[in-house]
mmCIF file of C-alpha atoms in Angstrom:
data_model
loop_
_atom_site.group_PDB
_atom_site.id
_atom_site.type_symbol
_atom_site.label_atom_id
_atom_site.label_comp_id
_atom_site.label_asym_id
_atom_site.label_seq_id
_atom_site.Cartn_x
_atom_site.Cartn_y
_atom_site.Cartn_z
ATOM 1 C CA MET A 1 77.863 134.453 39.996
ATOM 2 C CA PHE A 2 79.668 135.585 36.835
ATOM 3 C CA GLY A 3 77.619 139.048 36.725
ATOM 4 C CA LEU A 4 78.585 140.043 40.498
ATOM 5 C CA GLY A 5 81.833 141.903 39.248
ATOM 6 C CA PRO A 6 85.635 141.716 39.780
ATOM 7 C CA ALA A 7 85.229 142.439 43.460
ATOM 8 C CA ASN A 8 83.776 139.301 44.040
ATOM 9 C CA ASN A 9 86.431 137.305 41.879
ATOM 10 C CA ILE A 10 89.322 139.034 43.930
ATOM 11 C CA TYR A 11 87.660 138.147 47.546
ATOM 12 C CA GLY A 12 87.509 134.372 46.018
ATOM 13 C CA ILE A 13 91.147 134.146 44.697
ATOM 14 C CA LEU A 14 92.050 135.869 48.375
ATOM 15 C CA ALA A 15 89.928 132.790 50.023
ATOM 16 C CA ASP A 16 91.486 130.120 48.162
ATOM 17 C CA VAL A 17 95.188 131.670 48.607
ATOM 18 C CA VAL A 18 94.401 131.661 52.512
ATOM 19 C CA SER A 19 92.945 128.283 52.391
ATOM 20 C CA LEU A 20 96.173 127.158 50.641
ATOM 21 C CA LEU A 21 98.263 128.624 53.314
ATOM 22 C CA ALA A 22 96.116 126.675 55.927
ATOM 23 C CA ILE A 23 96.795 123.463 53.906
ATOM 24 C CA ALA A 24 100.508 124.276 53.872
ATOM 25 C CA ILE A 25 100.384 124.571 57.776
ATOM 26 C CA LEU A 26 98.473 121.208 57.771
ATOM 27 C CA ILE A 27 101.228 119.581 55.751
ATOM 28 C CA ARG A 28 104.150 121.023 57.556
ATOM 29 C CA ALA A 29 102.500 119.655 60.826
ATOM 30 C CA LEU A 30 102.203 116.354 59.471
ATOM 31 C CA LEU A 31 105.911 116.380 57.974
ATOM 32 C CA SER A 32 107.034 117.300 61.512
ATOM 33 C CA TRP A 33 105.822 113.712 62.958
ATOM 34 C CA VAL A 34 108.271 112.139 60.686
ATOM 35 C CA THR A 35 111.403 114.449 60.741
ATOM 36 C CA PRO A 36 112.136 115.205 57.547
ATOM 37 C CA ASP A 37 115.539 116.441 55.631
ATOM 38 C CA PRO A 38 115.834 120.301 56.655
ATOM 39 C CA ARG A 39 118.014 120.566 53.326
ATOM 40 C CA ASN A 40 114.814 119.163 51.256
ATOM 41 C CA PRO A 41 113.860 122.094 48.927
ATOM 42 C CA ILE A 42 109.900 121.306 49.696
ATOM 43 C CA VAL A 43 110.743 121.335 53.394
ATOM 44 C CA GLN A 44 112.654 124.666 53.176
ATOM 45 C CA ALA A 45 109.632 126.015 51.000
ATOM 46 C CA LEU A 46 106.987 124.937 53.405
ATOM 47 C CA ASP A 47 108.794 126.530 56.136
ATOM 48 C CA ALA A 48 109.304 129.943 54.538
ATOM 49 C CA ILE A 49 105.586 129.915 53.666
ATOM 50 C CA THR A 50 104.291 129.062 56.891
ATOM 51 C CA GLU A 51 106.792 130.427 59.516
ATOM 52 C CA PRO A 52 105.787 134.176 59.003
ATOM 53 C CA ILE A 53 102.278 133.119 60.251
ATOM 54 C CA LEU A 54 103.335 130.479 62.976
ATOM 55 C CA GLN A 55 105.977 132.501 64.688
ATOM 56 C CA PRO A 56 103.773 135.544 65.895
ATOM 57 C CA LEU A 57 101.446 133.060 67.167
ATOM 58 C CA ARG A 58 104.172 130.978 68.853
ATOM 59 C CA GLN A 59 105.286 133.959 70.873
ATOM 60 C CA ILE A 60 101.386 134.688 71.985
ATOM 61 C CA MET A 61 100.476 131.154 72.908
ATOM 62 C CA PRO A 62 101.531 129.404 75.968
ATOM 63 C CA ARG A 63 103.521 126.647 76.122
ATOM 64 C CA THR A 64 101.947 123.169 76.410
ATOM 65 C CA GLY A 65 104.809 121.081 76.989
ATOM 66 C CA GLY A 66 106.123 119.062 74.207
ATOM 67 C CA VAL A 67 103.091 119.824 72.062
ATOM 68 C CA ASP A 68 102.966 122.831 69.748
ATOM 69 C CA LEU A 69 99.607 123.889 68.974
ATOM 70 C CA THR A 70 100.064 126.809 66.951
ATOM 71 C CA PRO A 71 99.786 125.169 63.622
ATOM 72 C CA MET A 72 96.177 124.144 64.603
ATOM 73 C CA VAL A 73 95.200 127.844 65.893
ATOM 74 C CA ALA A 74 96.659 128.992 62.762
ATOM 75 C CA MET A 75 94.604 126.848 60.725
ATOM 76 C CA ILE A 76 91.193 127.738 62.242
ATOM 77 C CA ILE A 77 92.326 131.326 62.148
ATOM 78 C CA LEU A 78 92.890 131.185 58.438
ATOM 79 C CA PHE A 79 89.611 129.071 57.778
ATOM 80 C CA VAL A 80 87.845 131.851 59.372
ATOM 81 C CA ILE A 81 89.324 134.392 57.415
ATOM 82 C CA ALA A 82 88.893 132.390 54.245
ATOM 83 C CA SER A 83 85.011 132.130 54.992
ATOM 84 C CA PHE A 84 84.552 135.559 55.671
ATOM 85 C CA LEU A 85 86.413 136.348 52.396
ATOM 86 C CA ARG A 86 83.779 134.031 50.691
ATOM 87 C CA SER A 87 80.720 135.553 52.289
ATOM 88 C CA ILE A 88 81.587 138.984 51.433
#
């Protein structure tokens, strides 16, 4: 795959970034189970990275009681985008 040109590398890098965003959302969801300190720099960084993705989905998705399904939906969407980028 080295001879396919720079565009292939750009799509691969974008797919990796999108996959990392999905993993960041997974980590944030797992951390929410243990109620981490909101002043922790890692928690603040995860919030800053993932909130722009999760907030619009929260406005669209219906409320489901005490369970927030937006991280799961966001991860599915991001993995579909990453798969699309890798297939280009």
